[in-house]
């Protein structure tokens, strides 16, 4: 059997995609010429511009990114389905605007915030990070968003805020996966406050020079590059500062398999499979797996957060 | 008479073609880079699932024949069983060649950390002697022992489903469906045996 090998794709193809998509938007608009006078095309241009020419943030890595098509068509989004490809189509049912985020708990400025206001207050930057799933696959994504720390500190958490809990939208009418009980809904994730305030922790609203696709967690998703992907919760509607450790969804589902910390660690296997290597998406069939790095390669920045902890116990 | 024979072999060729279709589609998709974002996983899981499907189909032949009185399908049991072995072998080949890249260290690592893999290997080890003794001459030579040996295919179906159960993260739907199907087939067998025992000697 002869199998064609995909040529590796370098990061400059990311730009091609932006150009392609813009061109497509313009062509689409041109196609509806009679309507053109009525169409608020200024807003399309404004919209697409918002995610372009974004400055590169600190900690962004100079890595070849995974082809956008792979990232957009391979998502674990159990709110819609457990199938990583079908989620692309099903997630389009989600209405991401208007969107509000409720801030609760141990902070001064709690309340309901419009997403636009949050976006207005937090200038966008791009960060190319590795993303490692607990299922032993990984990718490199150019995320667009802002440091979580910047966003959270605006709500002025108080000294009792030891943890931060994040909650995904619960809407079984559109999120049809929530009608089945594969997990406890709504999806909840959490971080220790020092993890949340670490400059690597990122809140993303876009990727690959575009607004965040719905299947990838629009309009607001977490990106914690040194932890397994399930910590990077999607479609966030609530953030709560708390004194006690939040009960997180995968930990509730299988406490012996998915810990609260979930730091990427090749030396601590999942009870049912090895975590020592990972399949990097976008490679060819014959590309071998990559060795997984401790803290997904971000150890120099984050290892100190876990100085006196037994990582085998607090997995 | 000759015509009947011709039709018989024609249907057998068609059956072979149908059994090979999933494999052909998979190769075509691989050739055209259409296996999605994780092509190795797609190849691997698709082949594994077809191996399990062919196992289930093999086990379906006898109940079909006895309950629905469809005759002439008996000879297809061996064919389906051999295809189960074929897909299982391809599944294993993908694992060895593309997943652990022929590395004994990597294989042991995956094996040590993944208890589900042992059930895959056990399944394959059961299918091996069944395949080796699948010929008519072997069947004749072994007589009653052949029948006893080939009952192991039920065990293979069970270990294959355990293999599946142990590797899914939380959505057990598919392995549950396969398990339910095997239980259904078992209960047919039991019923047949009860009916047989009731008949006066
Ligand atoms: C011979 C040794 C075997 C090994 C080392 C092996 C290994 C594996 C591995 C590593 C996976 C996980 C694939 C992934 O999630 O990426 C898998 C899945 C699977 N295997 Fe095997 N396997 C073996 C034999 C078998 C046999 C004999 C059968 C069936 C008759 C089988 C049926 C399956 C099925 C149904 C899946 C799940 C596919 C899915 O997730 O949809 N395997 N196997």
XYZ file of C-alpha atoms and ligand atoms in Angstrom:
559
model
C 0.000 0.000 0.000
C 1.441 3.340 -1.043
C 0.324 6.301 0.941
C 1.007 9.861 -0.074
C 2.738 11.932 2.494
C 1.510 15.406 3.302
C 4.231 18.011 3.039
C 4.865 19.717 6.346
C 3.202 23.080 6.570
C 5.046 26.094 7.817
C 3.674 29.052 9.666
C 3.621 31.320 6.645
C 0.628 29.395 5.380
C -1.352 30.968 8.175
C -1.192 34.240 6.342
C -2.372 32.591 3.169
C -5.471 31.469 4.986
C -6.286 34.982 6.103
C -5.886 36.281 2.595
C -8.008 33.458 1.285
C -10.820 34.087 3.734
C -10.862 37.800 3.157
C -10.930 37.304 -0.527
C -13.803 34.925 -0.074
C -15.740 37.461 1.967
C -15.168 40.154 -0.641
C -16.159 37.852 -3.475
C -19.278 36.872 -1.585
C -20.169 40.496 -1.018
C -19.535 41.291 -4.676
C -21.815 38.461 -5.717
C -24.712 40.157 -4.050
C -24.115 43.368 -5.972
C -27.708 44.598 -6.000
C -27.746 44.320 -2.245
C -24.386 45.933 -1.898
C -25.806 49.382 -1.342
C -27.808 48.084 1.580
C -25.019 45.973 3.025
C -23.046 47.433 5.922
C -19.798 46.352 4.317
C -17.842 48.685 6.532
C -18.681 46.359 9.326
C -17.375 43.291 7.508
C -14.107 45.003 6.927
C -13.982 46.174 10.516
C -14.813 42.679 11.708
C -12.143 40.893 9.757
C -9.602 43.584 10.503
C -10.112 43.169 14.188
C -8.237 39.876 14.115
C -5.507 40.907 11.744
C -2.206 42.636 12.278
C -2.366 41.560 15.874
C 0.850 42.166 17.796
C 2.688 39.112 18.999
C 2.497 38.754 22.740
C 5.227 37.660 25.140
C 5.734 33.903 25.545
C 4.556 33.316 21.986
C 6.737 30.633 20.432
C 8.271 30.674 17.010
C 6.873 27.302 15.973
C 5.368 26.035 12.737
C 1.623 26.089 13.324
C -0.738 23.204 12.633
C -2.843 23.699 9.472
C -5.975 25.630 10.463
C -8.218 23.066 8.771
C -6.984 20.372 11.143
C -7.516 22.543 14.199
C -11.011 23.482 13.048
C -12.139 19.947 12.315
C -10.815 18.008 15.267
C -12.272 19.275 18.506
C -13.432 17.638 21.694
C -16.654 19.503 22.332
C -18.843 17.087 24.290
C -21.559 19.756 24.621
C -22.353 18.893 21.003
C -21.019 15.375 20.403
C -18.202 13.076 21.433
C -17.157 12.872 17.762
C -14.263 15.230 17.103
C -15.246 15.907 13.500
C -19.042 16.176 13.753
C -18.622 18.898 16.362
C -17.624 21.346 13.617
C -21.054 21.231 12.031
C -23.125 20.849 15.181
C -21.471 23.770 16.958
C -22.658 26.171 14.274
C -26.062 26.155 16.013
C -24.565 28.144 18.875
C -25.442 31.838 19.029
C -22.360 33.655 20.258
C -23.639 37.199 20.153
C -24.882 38.832 22.301
C -22.802 37.178 25.018
C -22.493 37.938 28.673
C -20.150 36.695 31.357
C -21.189 36.578 34.983
C -18.484 37.336 37.534
C -19.172 35.925 40.987
C -17.639 35.223 44.370
C -14.635 36.641 46.145
C -14.075 39.825 44.168
C -15.002 43.464 44.381
C -16.402 43.993 40.931
C -18.784 41.088 40.496
C -21.796 41.233 38.186
C -22.874 40.650 34.631
C -20.536 41.920 31.903
C -21.126 42.246 28.187
C -18.441 40.485 26.177
C -17.922 43.618 24.074
C -16.998 45.554 27.170
C -14.519 42.884 28.213
C -13.013 42.940 24.731
C -12.849 46.712 24.734
C -10.889 46.693 27.962
C -8.393 44.038 26.881
C -6.325 44.664 23.751
C -5.733 41.594 21.580
C -2.416 39.867 21.120
C -1.332 36.682 19.360
C 0.329 33.755 21.100
C 1.580 30.667 19.384
C 1.373 27.861 21.919
C 1.540 24.109 21.944
C -1.752 22.444 22.852
C -1.604 18.902 24.254
C -4.761 16.781 24.673
C -5.027 14.104 27.365
C -5.779 11.705 24.466
C -2.117 11.932 23.430
C -2.409 14.216 20.419
C -1.194 17.776 20.108
C -1.116 20.814 17.891
C 0.443 24.260 17.634
C -2.118 27.054 17.498
C -1.764 30.811 16.926
C -4.345 31.943 19.493
C -5.614 35.512 19.641
C -6.843 36.987 22.899
C -5.474 38.518 26.069
C -3.697 37.374 29.206
C -6.145 35.900 31.700
C -4.404 37.819 34.440
C -5.235 41.174 32.810
C -8.888 40.256 32.519
C -9.251 38.811 36.011
C -7.430 41.554 37.900
C -9.965 44.108 36.603
C -12.601 42.380 38.745
C -10.408 42.952 41.822
C -10.399 39.525 43.474
C -9.978 39.743 47.257
C -7.619 37.830 49.535
C -10.069 34.958 49.976
C -9.963 34.229 46.248
C -7.792 31.084 46.270
C -9.269 29.477 43.165
C -11.039 30.504 39.974
C -13.909 28.456 38.580
C -15.064 28.680 34.960
C -18.411 27.458 33.619
C -19.508 26.752 30.044
C -22.905 27.744 28.697
C -25.685 25.257 29.486
C -28.179 25.265 26.642
C -29.378 21.765 25.716
C -31.678 23.154 22.993
C -28.655 24.044 20.881
C -25.879 22.155 22.672
C -27.433 18.812 21.915
C -24.672 16.766 23.524
C -25.863 18.133 26.869
C -29.006 16.019 26.477
C -26.938 12.926 27.147
C -25.122 12.317 30.393
C -21.570 11.580 29.188
C -20.485 14.313 31.604
C -22.155 16.346 34.330
C -23.475 19.589 32.803
C -22.681 22.409 32.693
C -18.983 21.840 32.130
C -16.883 23.321 34.911
C -13.140 23.863 35.052
C -10.893 25.575 37.542
C -7.439 26.889 38.364
C -5.586 27.827 41.488
C -5.392 31.635 41.642
C -1.613 31.665 41.112
C -2.051 29.499 38.022
C -4.782 31.791 36.701
C -2.621 34.862 37.333
C 0.408 33.339 35.606
C 1.329 35.374 32.516
C 1.170 32.248 30.302
C -2.542 31.696 31.057
C -4.535 33.105 28.178
C -8.129 33.919 27.324
C -8.725 33.466 23.597
C -11.367 35.008 21.361
C -9.777 34.168 18.036
C -7.154 32.097 16.227
C -5.383 32.031 12.833
C -6.181 35.696 12.256
C -9.910 35.148 12.607
C -12.615 35.317 15.165
C -12.768 32.066 17.156
C -14.700 29.395 15.231
C -17.689 28.117 17.174
C -16.382 24.559 17.385
C -13.156 25.845 18.918
C -14.955 27.515 21.801
C -16.291 30.892 20.613
C -16.730 33.491 21.820
C -14.491 33.113 24.844
C -12.260 30.167 25.780
C -9.406 29.502 28.086
C -5.946 28.409 26.894
C -3.661 26.922 29.558
C -0.744 25.618 27.494
C 1.021 23.620 30.229
C -2.103 21.617 31.105
C -4.075 18.983 29.218
C -6.626 20.401 26.785
C -9.696 19.662 28.883
C -8.633 22.424 31.295
C -8.980 24.935 28.441
C -12.732 25.346 28.820
C -14.859 26.663 25.946
C -17.799 29.105 25.613
C -17.383 30.587 29.081
C -20.431 32.261 30.674
C -19.394 32.366 34.313
C -16.236 33.019 36.296
C -16.321 32.577 40.062
C -13.570 33.396 42.541
C -13.687 31.017 45.466
C -11.939 30.030 48.627
C -12.307 26.292 47.994
C -11.138 24.096 45.143
C -13.838 23.897 42.447
C -15.383 20.549 41.501
C -14.353 20.116 37.888
C -16.254 18.054 35.302
C -13.707 15.419 34.263
C -12.550 15.034 37.846
C -16.150 14.324 38.911
C -16.544 11.886 36.008
C -13.395 9.837 36.755
C -11.414 11.106 39.746
C -8.687 8.472 39.397
C -8.066 9.416 35.750
C -8.410 13.200 35.576
C -7.015 15.305 38.378
C -7.663 18.953 39.197
C -4.156 19.964 38.152
C -3.901 17.981 34.904
C -0.417 19.272 34.156
C 1.086 17.704 31.041
C 3.499 15.091 32.345
C 5.033 12.249 30.325
C 6.048 10.476 33.532
C 2.539 10.167 34.910
C 0.475 7.895 32.687
C -3.233 8.050 32.327
C -4.391 4.860 34.128
C -5.362 3.425 30.746
C -2.775 4.763 28.310
C 0.728 6.128 28.111
C 1.340 9.897 28.042
C 4.979 9.658 27.032
C 4.469 10.444 23.354
C 1.983 12.455 21.340
C 0.663 12.490 17.783
C 1.191 15.981 16.332
C -1.749 16.832 14.092
C -1.037 17.939 10.556
C 1.824 15.531 10.042
C 1.774 12.788 7.439
C 0.914 9.158 8.022
C 4.548 8.195 8.427
C 5.489 11.053 10.737
C 6.427 9.462 14.049
C 4.968 10.652 17.338
C 6.707 13.357 19.302
C 8.076 12.909 22.808
C 5.855 14.698 25.300
C 7.620 17.274 27.451
C 6.938 17.923 31.113
C 4.543 20.881 31.499
C 4.229 20.631 27.713
C 7.599 22.348 27.406
C 6.658 25.325 29.606
C 8.475 24.010 32.685
C 10.927 26.910 32.907
C 7.972 29.252 33.368
C 5.590 27.219 35.499
C 7.476 24.471 37.342
C 7.950 26.742 40.372
C 4.180 26.813 40.903
C 4.400 23.171 41.940
C 7.654 23.249 43.865
C 6.746 21.187 46.880
C 4.093 19.064 45.284
C 4.213 15.383 44.447
C 3.135 15.485 40.807
C 2.279 11.782 40.809
C -0.207 12.364 43.588
C -1.522 15.744 42.411
C -1.883 14.757 38.764
C -26.435 -27.601 -12.900
C -23.544 -25.700 -14.445
C -25.589 -22.534 -14.336
C -26.289 -22.935 -10.643
C -22.578 -23.376 -10.036
C -21.832 -20.241 -12.043
C -24.249 -18.164 -9.980
C -22.813 -19.579 -6.818
C -19.314 -18.489 -7.656
C -20.567 -15.135 -8.909
C -22.235 -14.400 -5.580
C -19.063 -15.449 -3.796
C -17.016 -12.992 -5.835
C -19.533 -10.274 -5.056
C -19.351 -11.127 -1.358
C -15.559 -10.796 -1.462
C -15.864 -7.435 -3.146
C -18.312 -6.197 -0.530
C -16.111 -7.387 2.321
C -13.142 -5.569 0.815
C -15.027 -2.310 0.223
C -14.222 -0.735 3.628
C -10.556 -1.480 3.038
C -10.618 -0.057 -0.477
C -12.371 3.101 0.719
C -9.839 3.510 3.492
C -6.895 3.145 1.096
C -8.469 5.631 -1.310
C -9.046 8.110 1.497
C -5.445 7.681 2.648
C -4.184 8.223 -0.895
C -6.209 11.436 -1.223
C -5.307 12.767 2.213
C -8.927 12.553 3.287
C -8.505 10.796 6.592
C -9.024 13.989 8.568
C -6.797 15.742 11.061
C -5.455 12.553 12.630
C -5.017 10.097 9.767
C -3.225 7.374 11.739
C -5.949 7.283 14.375
C -8.606 7.201 11.650
C -6.932 4.246 9.901
C -6.349 2.440 13.150
C -9.814 2.823 14.691
C -11.661 2.190 11.437
C -9.775 -1.068 10.866
C -10.330 -2.120 14.490
C -14.020 -1.431 14.270
C -14.373 -3.386 11.017
C -12.572 -6.333 12.601
C -15.158 -6.275 15.386
C -18.033 -5.863 12.920
C -16.868 -8.883 10.925
C -16.628 -10.891 14.128
C -20.232 -9.991 14.927
C -21.329 -10.826 11.365
C -19.605 -14.209 11.540
C -21.534 -15.008 14.687
C -24.793 -13.919 13.067
C -24.753 -16.573 10.337
C -25.815 -19.572 12.390
C -28.773 -17.897 14.143
C -29.903 -16.485 10.787
C -29.816 -19.964 9.288
C -31.608 -21.638 12.163
C -34.207 -19.028 12.981
C -34.994 -17.498 9.634
C -34.289 -20.750 7.770
C -32.132 -18.931 5.220
C -30.213 -21.748 3.601
C -27.011 -21.586 1.628
C -25.411 -18.889 3.750
C -23.520 -21.320 5.882
C -20.521 -21.303 3.610
C -20.160 -17.557 4.161
C -19.367 -18.007 7.816
C -15.787 -18.927 7.086
C -15.395 -16.034 4.654
C -16.620 -13.499 7.215
C -14.410 -14.970 9.908
C -11.382 -14.689 7.633
C -12.202 -11.056 6.920
C -12.401 -10.407 10.670
C -8.856 -11.766 10.830
C -7.822 -9.696 7.823
C -9.060 -6.421 9.317
C -7.599 -7.307 12.727
C -4.225 -7.935 11.040
C -4.358 -4.588 9.252
C -5.326 -2.935 12.559
C -2.313 -4.527 14.206
C -0.064 -3.605 11.291
C -1.059 0.065 11.551
C -0.330 -0.055 15.261
C 3.098 -1.587 14.791
C 4.149 0.380 11.715
C 2.579 3.810 12.233
C 1.923 4.086 15.941
C 4.966 2.548 17.591
C 7.103 2.758 14.421
C 8.471 -0.779 14.757
C 10.069 0.161 18.056
C 10.017 -2.559 20.665
C 10.569 0.046 23.427
C 7.583 2.097 22.307
C 5.463 -1.028 21.956
C 6.290 -2.169 25.498
C 5.597 1.317 26.789
C 2.138 1.428 25.208
C 1.494 -2.107 26.332
C 2.583 -1.488 29.915
C 0.511 1.658 30.307
C -2.527 0.560 28.348
C -4.384 -2.384 29.860
C -6.810 -2.345 26.943
C -4.038 -3.447 24.596
C -3.746 -6.823 26.327
C -7.336 -7.572 25.330
C -6.518 -6.667 21.729
C -3.593 -9.059 21.763
C -5.627 -11.828 23.417
C -8.295 -11.393 20.757
C -5.712 -11.642 18.030
C -4.129 -14.720 19.634
C -7.545 -16.407 19.637
C -8.176 -15.518 16.001
C -4.809 -16.944 14.902
C -5.507 -20.696 15.468
C -9.049 -20.273 14.208
C -7.691 -18.853 10.967
C -5.011 -21.534 10.718
C -7.596 -24.310 11.038
C -10.229 -22.693 8.850
C -9.763 -24.929 5.799
C -12.213 -27.674 4.941
C -9.533 -30.349 5.180
C -8.618 -29.166 8.668
C -12.251 -29.236 9.607
C -12.519 -32.834 8.424
C -9.296 -33.872 10.057
C -10.162 -32.385 13.421
C -13.773 -33.494 13.596
C -15.375 -32.775 16.936
C -12.341 -30.941 18.221
C -12.748 -28.437 15.373
C -16.201 -27.529 16.622
C -14.963 -27.118 20.162
C -12.040 -24.983 19.050
C -14.149 -22.708 16.893
C -16.504 -21.956 19.772
C -13.632 -19.687 20.869
C -14.873 -17.094 18.427
C -17.402 -16.081 21.071
C -14.567 -15.465 23.479
C -12.822 -13.404 20.804
C -15.901 -11.212 20.439
C -16.015 -10.710 24.204
C -12.333 -9.820 24.553
C -12.573 -7.487 21.528
C -15.470 -5.650 23.175
C -13.553 -5.424 26.472
C -10.649 -3.983 24.464
C -13.059 -1.335 23.170
C -14.685 -0.647 26.559
C -11.340 -0.022 28.198
C -10.126 2.554 25.750
C -13.052 4.984 25.510
C -12.977 8.090 27.657
C -16.594 8.445 28.708
C -18.978 7.805 25.823
C -19.661 4.079 26.149
C -22.467 4.023 23.584
C -20.677 2.131 20.806
C -19.109 -0.634 22.919
C -22.456 -1.002 24.702
C -24.191 -1.536 21.359
C -21.697 -4.249 20.368
C -22.005 -5.882 23.797
C -25.799 -5.861 23.560
C -25.629 -7.470 20.139
C -23.342 -10.248 21.353
C -25.621 -10.898 24.349
C -28.557 -11.132 21.949
C -26.712 -13.720 19.846
C -25.791 -15.659 22.973
C -29.397 -15.833 24.061
C -30.347 -17.193 20.615
C -27.786 -19.934 21.053
C -29.049 -20.772 24.509
C -32.593 -20.940 23.263
C -31.558 -23.222 20.421
C -29.835 -25.510 22.859
C -32.884 -25.638 25.140
C -35.146 -26.460 22.208
C -32.719 -29.168 21.059
C -32.559 -30.743 24.508
C -36.334 -30.843 24.759
C -36.694 -32.909 21.618
C -37.364 -36.592 22.339
C -34.459 -38.807 21.473
C -3.370 -7.496 18.185
C -3.253 -6.611 19.028
C -4.053 -5.321 19.067
C -3.526 -4.136 19.431
C -2.090 -3.855 19.854
C -4.585 -3.156 19.365
C -4.426 -1.814 19.674
C -5.421 -0.879 19.648
C -5.259 0.492 20.017
C -3.938 1.137 20.472
C -6.451 1.114 19.880
C -6.754 2.564 20.191
C -6.820 3.381 18.954
C -6.988 4.836 19.234
O -7.861 5.202 20.017
O -6.255 5.620 18.625
C -7.384 0.107 19.425
C -8.713 0.344 19.167
C -9.613 -0.624 18.773
N -9.337 -1.945 18.490
Fe -7.536 -2.857 18.730
N -5.740 -3.757 18.945
C -5.464 -5.090 18.744
C -6.352 -6.053 18.313
C -7.688 -5.828 18.049
C -8.607 -6.835 17.580
C -8.246 -8.281 17.316
C -9.828 -6.203 17.437
C -11.169 -6.734 16.978
C -11.460 -7.888 16.585
C -9.668 -4.832 17.802
C -10.672 -3.877 17.782
C -10.521 -2.569 18.132
C -11.600 -1.603 18.188
C -13.060 -1.875 17.862
C -11.036 -0.384 18.582
C -11.761 0.927 18.830
C -11.946 1.736 17.613
C -12.599 3.037 17.919
O -12.156 3.732 18.849
O -13.549 3.362 17.229
N -8.348 -4.629 18.167
N -6.722 -1.098 19.287
